[in-house]
mmCIF file of C-alpha atoms in Angstrom:
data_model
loop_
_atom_site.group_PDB
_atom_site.id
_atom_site.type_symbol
_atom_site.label_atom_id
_atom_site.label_comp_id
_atom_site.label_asym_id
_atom_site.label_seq_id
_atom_site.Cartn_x
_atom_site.Cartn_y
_atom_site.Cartn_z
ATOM 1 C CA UNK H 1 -36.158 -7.794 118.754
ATOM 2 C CA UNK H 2 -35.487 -8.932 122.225
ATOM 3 C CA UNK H 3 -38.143 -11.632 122.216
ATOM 4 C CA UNK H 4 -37.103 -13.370 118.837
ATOM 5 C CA UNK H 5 -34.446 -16.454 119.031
ATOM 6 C CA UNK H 6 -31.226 -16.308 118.329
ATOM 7 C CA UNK H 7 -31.208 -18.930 115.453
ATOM 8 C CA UNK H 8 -33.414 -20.031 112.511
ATOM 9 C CA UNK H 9 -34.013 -22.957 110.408
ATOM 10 C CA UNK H 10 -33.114 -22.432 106.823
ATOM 11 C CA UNK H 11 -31.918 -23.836 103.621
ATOM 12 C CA UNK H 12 -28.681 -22.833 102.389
ATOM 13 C CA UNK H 13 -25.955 -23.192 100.713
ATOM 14 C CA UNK H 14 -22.100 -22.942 101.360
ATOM 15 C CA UNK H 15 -20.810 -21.700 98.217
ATOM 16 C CA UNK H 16 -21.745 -21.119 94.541
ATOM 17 C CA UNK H 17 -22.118 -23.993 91.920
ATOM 18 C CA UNK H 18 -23.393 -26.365 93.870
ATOM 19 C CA UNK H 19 -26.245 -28.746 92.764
ATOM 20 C CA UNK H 20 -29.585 -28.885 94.399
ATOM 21 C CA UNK H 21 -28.621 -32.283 96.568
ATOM 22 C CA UNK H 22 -25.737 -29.368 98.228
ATOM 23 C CA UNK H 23 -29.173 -27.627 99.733
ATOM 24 C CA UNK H 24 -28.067 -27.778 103.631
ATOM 25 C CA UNK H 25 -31.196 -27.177 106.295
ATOM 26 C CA UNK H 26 -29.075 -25.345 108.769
ATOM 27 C CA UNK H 27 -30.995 -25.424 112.102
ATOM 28 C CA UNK H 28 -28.712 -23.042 113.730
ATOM 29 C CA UNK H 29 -28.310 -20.153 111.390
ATOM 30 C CA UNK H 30 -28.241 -16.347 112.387
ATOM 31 C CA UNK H 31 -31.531 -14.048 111.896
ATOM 32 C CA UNK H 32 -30.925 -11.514 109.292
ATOM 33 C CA UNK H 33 -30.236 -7.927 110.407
ATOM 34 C CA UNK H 34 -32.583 -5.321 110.233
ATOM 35 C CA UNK H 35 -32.077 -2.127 108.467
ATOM 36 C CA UNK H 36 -34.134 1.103 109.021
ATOM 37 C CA UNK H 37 -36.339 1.208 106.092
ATOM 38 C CA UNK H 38 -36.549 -3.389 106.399
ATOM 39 C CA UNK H 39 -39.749 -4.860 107.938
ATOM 40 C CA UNK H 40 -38.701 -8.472 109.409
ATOM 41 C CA UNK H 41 -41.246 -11.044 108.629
ATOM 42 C CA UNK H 42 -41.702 -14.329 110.791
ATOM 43 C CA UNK H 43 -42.276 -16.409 107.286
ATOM 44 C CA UNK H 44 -44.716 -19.071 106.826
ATOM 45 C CA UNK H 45 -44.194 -20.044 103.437
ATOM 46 C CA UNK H 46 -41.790 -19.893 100.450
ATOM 47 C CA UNK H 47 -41.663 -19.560 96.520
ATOM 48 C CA UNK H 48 -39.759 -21.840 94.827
ATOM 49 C CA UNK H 49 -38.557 -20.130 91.602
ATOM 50 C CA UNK H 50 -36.096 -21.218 88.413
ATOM 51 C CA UNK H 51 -34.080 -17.891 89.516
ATOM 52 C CA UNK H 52 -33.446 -19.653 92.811
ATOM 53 C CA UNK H 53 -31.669 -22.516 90.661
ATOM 54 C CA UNK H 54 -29.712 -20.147 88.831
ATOM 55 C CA UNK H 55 -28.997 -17.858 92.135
ATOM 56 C CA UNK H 56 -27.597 -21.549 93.807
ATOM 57 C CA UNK H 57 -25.768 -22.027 90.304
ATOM 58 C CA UNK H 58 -23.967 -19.038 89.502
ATOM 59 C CA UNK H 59 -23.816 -17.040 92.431
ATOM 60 C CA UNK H 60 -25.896 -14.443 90.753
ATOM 61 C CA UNK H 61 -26.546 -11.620 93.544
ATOM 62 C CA UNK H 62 -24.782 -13.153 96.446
ATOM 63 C CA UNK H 63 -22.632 -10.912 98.520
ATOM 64 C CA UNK H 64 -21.171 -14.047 100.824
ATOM 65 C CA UNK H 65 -21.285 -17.467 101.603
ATOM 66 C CA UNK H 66 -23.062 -19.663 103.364
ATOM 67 C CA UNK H 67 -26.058 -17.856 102.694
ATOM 68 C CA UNK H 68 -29.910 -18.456 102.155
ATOM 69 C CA UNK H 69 -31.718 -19.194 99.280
ATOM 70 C CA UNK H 70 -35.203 -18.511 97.598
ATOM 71 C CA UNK H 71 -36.770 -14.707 97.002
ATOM 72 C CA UNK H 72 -40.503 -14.858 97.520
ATOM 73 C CA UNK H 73 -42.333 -15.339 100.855
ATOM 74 C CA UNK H 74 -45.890 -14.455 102.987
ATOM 75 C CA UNK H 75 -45.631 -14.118 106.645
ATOM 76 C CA UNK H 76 -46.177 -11.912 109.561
ATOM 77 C CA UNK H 77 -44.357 -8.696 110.902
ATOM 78 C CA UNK H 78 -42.570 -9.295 113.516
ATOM 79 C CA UNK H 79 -40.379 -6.401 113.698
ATOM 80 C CA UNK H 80 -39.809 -3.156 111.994
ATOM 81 C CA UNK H 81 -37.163 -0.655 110.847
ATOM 82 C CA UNK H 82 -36.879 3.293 112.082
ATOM 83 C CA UNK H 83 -38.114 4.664 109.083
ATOM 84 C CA UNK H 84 -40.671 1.893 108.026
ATOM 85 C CA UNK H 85 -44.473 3.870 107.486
ATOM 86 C CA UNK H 86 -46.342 0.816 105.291
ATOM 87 C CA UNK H 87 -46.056 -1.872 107.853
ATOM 88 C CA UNK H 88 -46.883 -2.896 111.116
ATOM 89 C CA UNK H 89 -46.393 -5.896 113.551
ATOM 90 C CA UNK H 90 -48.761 -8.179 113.136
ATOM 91 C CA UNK H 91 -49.418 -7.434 109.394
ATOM 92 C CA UNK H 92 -49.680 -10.208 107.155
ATOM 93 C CA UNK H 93 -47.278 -9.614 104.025
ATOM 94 C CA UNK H 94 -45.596 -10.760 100.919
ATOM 95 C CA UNK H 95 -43.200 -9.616 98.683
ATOM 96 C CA UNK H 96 -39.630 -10.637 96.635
ATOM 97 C CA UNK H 97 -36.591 -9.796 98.250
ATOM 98 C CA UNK H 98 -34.166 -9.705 95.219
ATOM 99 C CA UNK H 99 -32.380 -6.057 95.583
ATOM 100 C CA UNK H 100 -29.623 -8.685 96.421
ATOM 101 C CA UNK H 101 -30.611 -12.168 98.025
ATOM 102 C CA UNK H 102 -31.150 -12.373 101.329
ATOM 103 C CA UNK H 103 -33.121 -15.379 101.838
ATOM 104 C CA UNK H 104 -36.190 -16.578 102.281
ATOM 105 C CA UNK H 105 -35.754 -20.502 102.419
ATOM 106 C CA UNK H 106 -36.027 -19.651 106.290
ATOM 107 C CA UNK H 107 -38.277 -18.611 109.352
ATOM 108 C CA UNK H 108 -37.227 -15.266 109.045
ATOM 109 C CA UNK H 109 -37.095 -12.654 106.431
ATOM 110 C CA UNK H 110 -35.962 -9.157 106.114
ATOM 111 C CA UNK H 111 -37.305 -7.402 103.186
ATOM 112 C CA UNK H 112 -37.782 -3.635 102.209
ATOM 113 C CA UNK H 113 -40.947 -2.304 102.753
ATOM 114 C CA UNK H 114 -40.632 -0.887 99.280
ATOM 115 C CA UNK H 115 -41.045 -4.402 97.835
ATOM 116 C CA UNK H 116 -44.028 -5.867 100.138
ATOM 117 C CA UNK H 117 -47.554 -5.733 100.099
ATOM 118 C CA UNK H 118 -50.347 -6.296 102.439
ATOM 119 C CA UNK H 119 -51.955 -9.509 101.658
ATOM 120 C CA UNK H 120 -55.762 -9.290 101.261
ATOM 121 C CA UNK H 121 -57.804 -10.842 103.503
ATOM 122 C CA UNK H 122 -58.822 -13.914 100.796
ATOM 123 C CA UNK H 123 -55.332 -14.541 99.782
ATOM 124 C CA UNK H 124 -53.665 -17.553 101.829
ATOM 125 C CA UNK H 125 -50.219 -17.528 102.512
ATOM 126 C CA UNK H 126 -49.385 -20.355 100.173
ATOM 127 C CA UNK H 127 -51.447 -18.053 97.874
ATOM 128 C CA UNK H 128 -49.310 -15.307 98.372
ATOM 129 C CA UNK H 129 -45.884 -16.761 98.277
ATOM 130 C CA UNK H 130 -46.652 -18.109 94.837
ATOM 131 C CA UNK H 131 -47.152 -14.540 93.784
ATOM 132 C CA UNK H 132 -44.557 -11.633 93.920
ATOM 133 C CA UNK H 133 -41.781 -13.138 91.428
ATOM 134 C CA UNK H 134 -43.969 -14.506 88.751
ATOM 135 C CA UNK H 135 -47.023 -12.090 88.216
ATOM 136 C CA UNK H 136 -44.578 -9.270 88.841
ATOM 137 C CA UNK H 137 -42.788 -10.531 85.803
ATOM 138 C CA UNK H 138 -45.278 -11.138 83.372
ATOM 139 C CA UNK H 139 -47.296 -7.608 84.444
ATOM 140 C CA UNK H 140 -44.045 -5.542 83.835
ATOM 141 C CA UNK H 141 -43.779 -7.350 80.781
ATOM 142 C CA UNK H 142 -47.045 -6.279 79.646
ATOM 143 C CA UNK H 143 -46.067 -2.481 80.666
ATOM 144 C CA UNK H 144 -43.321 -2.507 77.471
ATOM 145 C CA UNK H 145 -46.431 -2.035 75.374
ATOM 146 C CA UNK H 146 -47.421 1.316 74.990
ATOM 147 C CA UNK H 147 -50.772 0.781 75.083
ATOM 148 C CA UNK H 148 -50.439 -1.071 78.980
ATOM 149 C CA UNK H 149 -47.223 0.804 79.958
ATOM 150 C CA UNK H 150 -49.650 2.499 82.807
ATOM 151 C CA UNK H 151 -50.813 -0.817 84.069
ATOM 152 C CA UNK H 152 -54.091 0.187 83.775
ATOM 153 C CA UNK H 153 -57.065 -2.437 83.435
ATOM 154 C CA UNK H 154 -58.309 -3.669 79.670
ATOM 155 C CA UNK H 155 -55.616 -1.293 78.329
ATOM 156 C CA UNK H 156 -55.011 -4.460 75.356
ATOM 157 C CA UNK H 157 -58.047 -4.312 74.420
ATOM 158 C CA UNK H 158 -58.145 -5.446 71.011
ATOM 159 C CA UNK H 159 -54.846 -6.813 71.307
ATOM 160 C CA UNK H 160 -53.393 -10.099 70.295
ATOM 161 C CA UNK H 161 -50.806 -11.667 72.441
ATOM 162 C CA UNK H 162 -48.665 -14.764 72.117
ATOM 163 C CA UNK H 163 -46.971 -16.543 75.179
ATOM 164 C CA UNK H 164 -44.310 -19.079 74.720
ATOM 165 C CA UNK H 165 -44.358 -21.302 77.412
ATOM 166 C CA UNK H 166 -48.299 -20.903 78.534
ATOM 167 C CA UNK H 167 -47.752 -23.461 82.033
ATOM 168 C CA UNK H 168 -44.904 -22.326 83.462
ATOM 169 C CA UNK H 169 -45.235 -20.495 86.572
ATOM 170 C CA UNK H 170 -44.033 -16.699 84.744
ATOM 171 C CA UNK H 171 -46.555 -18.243 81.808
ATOM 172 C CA UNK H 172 -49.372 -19.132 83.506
ATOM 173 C CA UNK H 173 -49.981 -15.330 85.696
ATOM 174 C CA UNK H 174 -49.198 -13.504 81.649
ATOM 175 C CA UNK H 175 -52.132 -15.547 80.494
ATOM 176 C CA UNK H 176 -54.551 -14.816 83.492
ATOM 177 C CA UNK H 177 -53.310 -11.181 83.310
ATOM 178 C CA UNK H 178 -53.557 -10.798 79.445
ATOM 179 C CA UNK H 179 -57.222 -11.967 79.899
ATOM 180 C CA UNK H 180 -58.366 -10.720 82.931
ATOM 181 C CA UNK H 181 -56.728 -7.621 83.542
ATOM 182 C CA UNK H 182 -55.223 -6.237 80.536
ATOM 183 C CA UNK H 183 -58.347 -7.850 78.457
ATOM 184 C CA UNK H 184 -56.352 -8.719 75.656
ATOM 185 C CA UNK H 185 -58.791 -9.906 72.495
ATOM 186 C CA UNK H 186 -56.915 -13.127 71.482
ATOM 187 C CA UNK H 187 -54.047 -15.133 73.771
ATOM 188 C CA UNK H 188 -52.378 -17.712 71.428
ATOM 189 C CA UNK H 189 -49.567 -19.873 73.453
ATOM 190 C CA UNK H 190 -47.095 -22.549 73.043
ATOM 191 C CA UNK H 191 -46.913 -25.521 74.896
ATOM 192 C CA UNK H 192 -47.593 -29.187 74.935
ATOM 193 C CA UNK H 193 -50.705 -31.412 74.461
ATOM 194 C CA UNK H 194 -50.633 -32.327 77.769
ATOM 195 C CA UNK H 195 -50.759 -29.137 79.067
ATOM 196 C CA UNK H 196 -53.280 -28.070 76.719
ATOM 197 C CA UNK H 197 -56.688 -27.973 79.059
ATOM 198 C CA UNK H 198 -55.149 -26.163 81.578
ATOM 199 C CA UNK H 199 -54.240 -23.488 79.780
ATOM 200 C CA UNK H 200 -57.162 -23.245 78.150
ATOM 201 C CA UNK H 201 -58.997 -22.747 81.236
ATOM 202 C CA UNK H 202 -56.400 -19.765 82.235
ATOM 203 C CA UNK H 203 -57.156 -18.100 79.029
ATOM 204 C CA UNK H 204 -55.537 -18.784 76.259
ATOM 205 C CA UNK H 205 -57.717 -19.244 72.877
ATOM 206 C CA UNK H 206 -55.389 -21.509 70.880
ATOM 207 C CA UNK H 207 -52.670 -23.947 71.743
ATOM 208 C CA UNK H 208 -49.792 -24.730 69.454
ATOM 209 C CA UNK H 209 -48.140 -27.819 70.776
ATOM 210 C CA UNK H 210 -44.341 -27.924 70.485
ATOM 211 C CA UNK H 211 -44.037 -31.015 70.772
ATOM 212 C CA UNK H 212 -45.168 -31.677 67.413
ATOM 213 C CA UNK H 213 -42.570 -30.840 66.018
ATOM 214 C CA UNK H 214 -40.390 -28.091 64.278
ATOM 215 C CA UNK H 215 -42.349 -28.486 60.688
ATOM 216 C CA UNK H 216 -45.820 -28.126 62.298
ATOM 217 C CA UNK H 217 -44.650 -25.468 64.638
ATOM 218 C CA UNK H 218 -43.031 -23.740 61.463
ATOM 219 C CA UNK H 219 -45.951 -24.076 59.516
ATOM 220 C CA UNK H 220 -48.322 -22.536 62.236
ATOM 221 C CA UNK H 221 -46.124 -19.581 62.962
ATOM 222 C CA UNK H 222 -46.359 -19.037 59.379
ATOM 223 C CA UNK H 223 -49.666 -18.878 59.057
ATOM 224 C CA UNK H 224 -49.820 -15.975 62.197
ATOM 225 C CA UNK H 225 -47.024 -13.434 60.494
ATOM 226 C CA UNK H 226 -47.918 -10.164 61.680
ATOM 227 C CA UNK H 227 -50.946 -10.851 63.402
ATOM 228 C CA UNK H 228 -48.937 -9.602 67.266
ATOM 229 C CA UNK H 229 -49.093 -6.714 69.280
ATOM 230 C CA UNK H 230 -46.775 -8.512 71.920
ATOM 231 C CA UNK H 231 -44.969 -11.680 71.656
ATOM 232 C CA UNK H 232 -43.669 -12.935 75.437
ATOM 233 C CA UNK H 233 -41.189 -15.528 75.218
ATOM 234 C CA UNK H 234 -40.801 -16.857 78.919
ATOM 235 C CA UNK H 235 -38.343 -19.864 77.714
ATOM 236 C CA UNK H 236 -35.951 -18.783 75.467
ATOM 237 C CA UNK H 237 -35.946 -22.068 73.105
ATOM 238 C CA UNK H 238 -37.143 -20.551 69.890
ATOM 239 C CA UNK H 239 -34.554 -18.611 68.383
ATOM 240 C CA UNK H 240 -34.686 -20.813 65.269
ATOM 241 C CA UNK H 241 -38.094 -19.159 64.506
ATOM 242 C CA UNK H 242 -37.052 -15.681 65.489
ATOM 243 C CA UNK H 243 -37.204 -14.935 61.615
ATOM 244 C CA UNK H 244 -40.822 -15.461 61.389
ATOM 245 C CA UNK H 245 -42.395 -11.845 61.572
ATOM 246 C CA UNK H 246 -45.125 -12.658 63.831
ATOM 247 C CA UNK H 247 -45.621 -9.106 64.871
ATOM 248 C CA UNK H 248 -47.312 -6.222 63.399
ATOM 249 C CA UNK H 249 -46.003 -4.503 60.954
ATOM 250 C CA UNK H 250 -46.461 -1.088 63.221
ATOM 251 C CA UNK H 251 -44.159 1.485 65.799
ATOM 252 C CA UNK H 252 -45.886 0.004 68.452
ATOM 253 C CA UNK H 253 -45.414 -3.970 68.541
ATOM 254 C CA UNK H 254 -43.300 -5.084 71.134
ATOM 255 C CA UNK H 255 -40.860 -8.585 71.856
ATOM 256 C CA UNK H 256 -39.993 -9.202 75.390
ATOM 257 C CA UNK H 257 -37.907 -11.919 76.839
ATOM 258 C CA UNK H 258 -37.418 -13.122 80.100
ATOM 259 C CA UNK H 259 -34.154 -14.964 79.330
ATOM 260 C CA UNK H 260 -30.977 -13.714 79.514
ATOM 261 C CA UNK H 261 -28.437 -15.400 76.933
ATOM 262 C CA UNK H 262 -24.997 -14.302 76.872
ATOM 263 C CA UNK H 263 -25.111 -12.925 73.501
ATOM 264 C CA UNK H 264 -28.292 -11.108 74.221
ATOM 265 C CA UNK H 265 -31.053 -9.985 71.900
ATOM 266 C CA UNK H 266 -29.936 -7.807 68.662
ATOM 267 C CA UNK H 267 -31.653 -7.417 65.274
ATOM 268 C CA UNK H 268 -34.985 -8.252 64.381
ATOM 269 C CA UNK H 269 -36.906 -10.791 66.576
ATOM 270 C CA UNK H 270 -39.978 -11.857 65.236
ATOM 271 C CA UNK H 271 -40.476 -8.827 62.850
ATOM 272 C CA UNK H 272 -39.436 -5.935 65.473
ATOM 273 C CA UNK H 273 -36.400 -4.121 65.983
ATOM 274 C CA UNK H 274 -38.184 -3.387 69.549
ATOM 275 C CA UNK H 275 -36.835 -6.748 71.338
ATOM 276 C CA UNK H 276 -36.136 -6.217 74.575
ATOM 277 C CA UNK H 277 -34.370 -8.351 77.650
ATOM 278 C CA UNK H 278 -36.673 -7.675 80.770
ATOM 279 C CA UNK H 279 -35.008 -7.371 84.592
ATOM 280 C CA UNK H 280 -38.003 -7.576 86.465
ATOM 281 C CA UNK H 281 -37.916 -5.001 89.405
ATOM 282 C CA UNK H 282 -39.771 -6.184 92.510
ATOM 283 C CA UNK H 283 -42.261 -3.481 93.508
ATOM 284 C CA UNK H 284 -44.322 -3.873 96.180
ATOM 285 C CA UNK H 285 -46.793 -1.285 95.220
ATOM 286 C CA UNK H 286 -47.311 -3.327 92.011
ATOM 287 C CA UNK H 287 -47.715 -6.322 93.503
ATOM 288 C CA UNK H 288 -50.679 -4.983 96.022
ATOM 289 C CA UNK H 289 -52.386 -4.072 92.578
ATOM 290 C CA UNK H 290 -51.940 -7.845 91.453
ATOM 291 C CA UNK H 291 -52.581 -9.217 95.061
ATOM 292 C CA UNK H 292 -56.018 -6.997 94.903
ATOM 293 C CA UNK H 293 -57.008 -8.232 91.365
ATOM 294 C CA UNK H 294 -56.579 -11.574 92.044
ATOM 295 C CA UNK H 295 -58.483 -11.472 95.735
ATOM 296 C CA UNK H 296 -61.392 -9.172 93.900
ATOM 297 C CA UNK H 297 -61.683 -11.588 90.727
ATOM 298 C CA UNK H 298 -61.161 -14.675 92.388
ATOM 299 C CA UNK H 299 -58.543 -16.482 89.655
ATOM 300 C CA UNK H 300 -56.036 -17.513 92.692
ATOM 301 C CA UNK H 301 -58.040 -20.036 92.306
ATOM 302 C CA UNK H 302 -56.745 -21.524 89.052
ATOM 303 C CA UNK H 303 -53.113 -21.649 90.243
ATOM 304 C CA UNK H 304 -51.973 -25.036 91.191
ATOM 305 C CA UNK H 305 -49.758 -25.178 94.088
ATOM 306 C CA UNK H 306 -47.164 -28.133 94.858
ATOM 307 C CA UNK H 307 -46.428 -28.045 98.688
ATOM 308 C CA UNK H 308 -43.794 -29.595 100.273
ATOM 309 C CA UNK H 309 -41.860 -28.771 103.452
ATOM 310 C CA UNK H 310 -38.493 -26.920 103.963
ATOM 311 C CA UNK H 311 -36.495 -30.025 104.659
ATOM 312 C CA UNK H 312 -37.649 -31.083 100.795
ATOM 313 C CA UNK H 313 -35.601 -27.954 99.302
ATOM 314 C CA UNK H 314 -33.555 -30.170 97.109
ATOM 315 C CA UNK H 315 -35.871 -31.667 95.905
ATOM 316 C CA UNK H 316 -38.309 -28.656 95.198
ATOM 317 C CA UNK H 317 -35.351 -27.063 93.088
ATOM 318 C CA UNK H 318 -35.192 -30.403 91.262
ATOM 319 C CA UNK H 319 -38.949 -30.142 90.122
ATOM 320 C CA UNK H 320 -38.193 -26.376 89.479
ATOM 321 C CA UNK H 321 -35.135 -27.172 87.002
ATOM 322 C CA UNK H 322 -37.081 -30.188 85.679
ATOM 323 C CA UNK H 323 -39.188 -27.577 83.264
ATOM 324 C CA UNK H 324 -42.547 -30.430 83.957
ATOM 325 C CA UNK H 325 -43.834 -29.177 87.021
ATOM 326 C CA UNK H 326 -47.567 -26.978 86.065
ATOM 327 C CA UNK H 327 -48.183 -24.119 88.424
ATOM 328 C CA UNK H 328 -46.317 -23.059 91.800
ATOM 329 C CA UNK H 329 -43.605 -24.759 93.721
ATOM 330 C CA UNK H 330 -43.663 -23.436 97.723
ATOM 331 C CA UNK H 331 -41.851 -24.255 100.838
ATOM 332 C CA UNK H 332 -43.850 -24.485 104.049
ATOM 333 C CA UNK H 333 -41.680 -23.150 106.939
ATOM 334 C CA UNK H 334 -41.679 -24.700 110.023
#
């Protein structure tokens, strides 16, 4: 530890509800402590996440003020804790920080080892930092399925799946995972016109385009009624047709949901009493299975990434809360 600086560059904030133009790049702030079982990581780039907004909104996991935004990074090891077996300086890691924030809007993150990976040898950094929160998500939303709750590869086969919101960042890695790894039979997905080709190419076989409107959406949902094994909703605007039993009439058909409303999810959704709210854990052994998947298969290929540089935090947040931005939003660090 001797031969790192005594200050970093990072974006923070000094308080909770702030907007995104209240993003400070702090050029003298502390490096974060290191605890026994923490691997420090000299970061090169950063994820750029809609929980970020919220976390810079509401305070949501922050222990104290000012402190350091953002949850997913790739870097290097530059130090380790006592008790820390997985890592090594000089490795070159990723992983989600989000036991409670401690930043990664910054040159330097602590993280525990439990929730890194190695990054393979294919996977860039800007690769990797686009990873850990949203395929982590969608893949443990998968695992609520009893057929896929062991993670194991094609275990939907035969399955149909429908994803609301197909090009979001959360939407796009449950489309390449329903196809690719869990080998789902049919991937039906809302979104817009606009967005229609791309995912398309990710995976999905049909396209129902919300911006159509509520009649043709209606009419289309109607026409799938209990045709699900798994409905994903990874936006949270479609309560209206929660009474449309899209899933099968079976014990196993599951709805998941990513969003958290205050009221939470009770009754039937979509023809299931088995709704469910996911928490995403961050689980670094979980995300080497992803990071391996995607180096062995290749599809890192078919995420787009938007780069910009730390000092453009605001307005990366901004394109985050816009809901218009396809693909990943990451930081390069200085």
């Amino acid at each position: 530890m001797s031969s790192l600086p005594t200050f970093q560059t990072a974006a923070i904030i000094k308080s909770a509800n702030v907007s995104a133009d209240d993003i400070v790049i702090d050029h003298k702030f502390d490096l974060p402590q290191l605890n026994e079982d923490d691997i420090l990581v000299r970061n090169q780039y950063a994820g750029v996440n809609p929980l970020d907004c919220k976390v810079r909104q509401y305070g949501f996991y922050i222990n104290s003020y000012p402190t350091i935004l953002g949850v997913d990074f790739s870097g290097i090891v530059v130090a380790t804790g006592s008790k820390v077996t997985k890592f090594k300086i000089g490795d070159s890691v990723c992983g989600c920080n989000m036991t409670h924030i401690r930043g990664t809007y910054s040159q330097y993150v602590v993280c525990s080892e439990s929730q890194a990976a190695l990054n393979p040898e294919s996977i860039s950094h800007q690769v990797a930092a686009s990873c850990p929160v949203t395929f982590l998500t969608a893949f443990q939303c998968f695992l609520r399925h009893p057929s896929s709750k062991s993670g194991q590869k094609d275990s939907l086969r035969g399955k149909q799946v429908l994803i609301i919101g197909g090009s979001g960042g959360v939407g796009m890695s449950g489309i390449l995972l329903a196809k690719n790894y869990f080998n789902a039979e049919k991937i039906v997905t809302i979104s817009s016109a606009k967005n229609a080709d791309f995912v398309r190419k990710l995976g999905a076989d049909q396209v129902l385009d919300y911006t159509k409107g509520k009649e043709y959406l209606t009419h289309e949902l109607e026409s799938l009624k209990g045709t699900f094994d798994i409905v994903l909703d990874f936006v949270g605007s479609y309560q209206e047709y929660y009474s449309i039993e899209l899933l099968k009439q079976d014990e196993e058909s599951q709805f998941v949901t990513i969003v958290h409303t205050p009221q939470g999810i009770s009754g039937k959704v979509f023809g299931s009493e088995r709704a469910k709210n996911l928490y995403a854990e961050r689980d670094g052994d979980q995300l080497a299975v992803i990071l391996k998947w995607l180096s062995e298969s290749g599809l890192w290929k078919d995420i787009p990434i938007h780069i910009l540089s730390l000092d453009q935090a605001s307005q990366a947040q901004k394109m985050s809360e816009s809901n218009r931005t396809v693909g990943k939003i990451i930081l390069q660090i200085p």
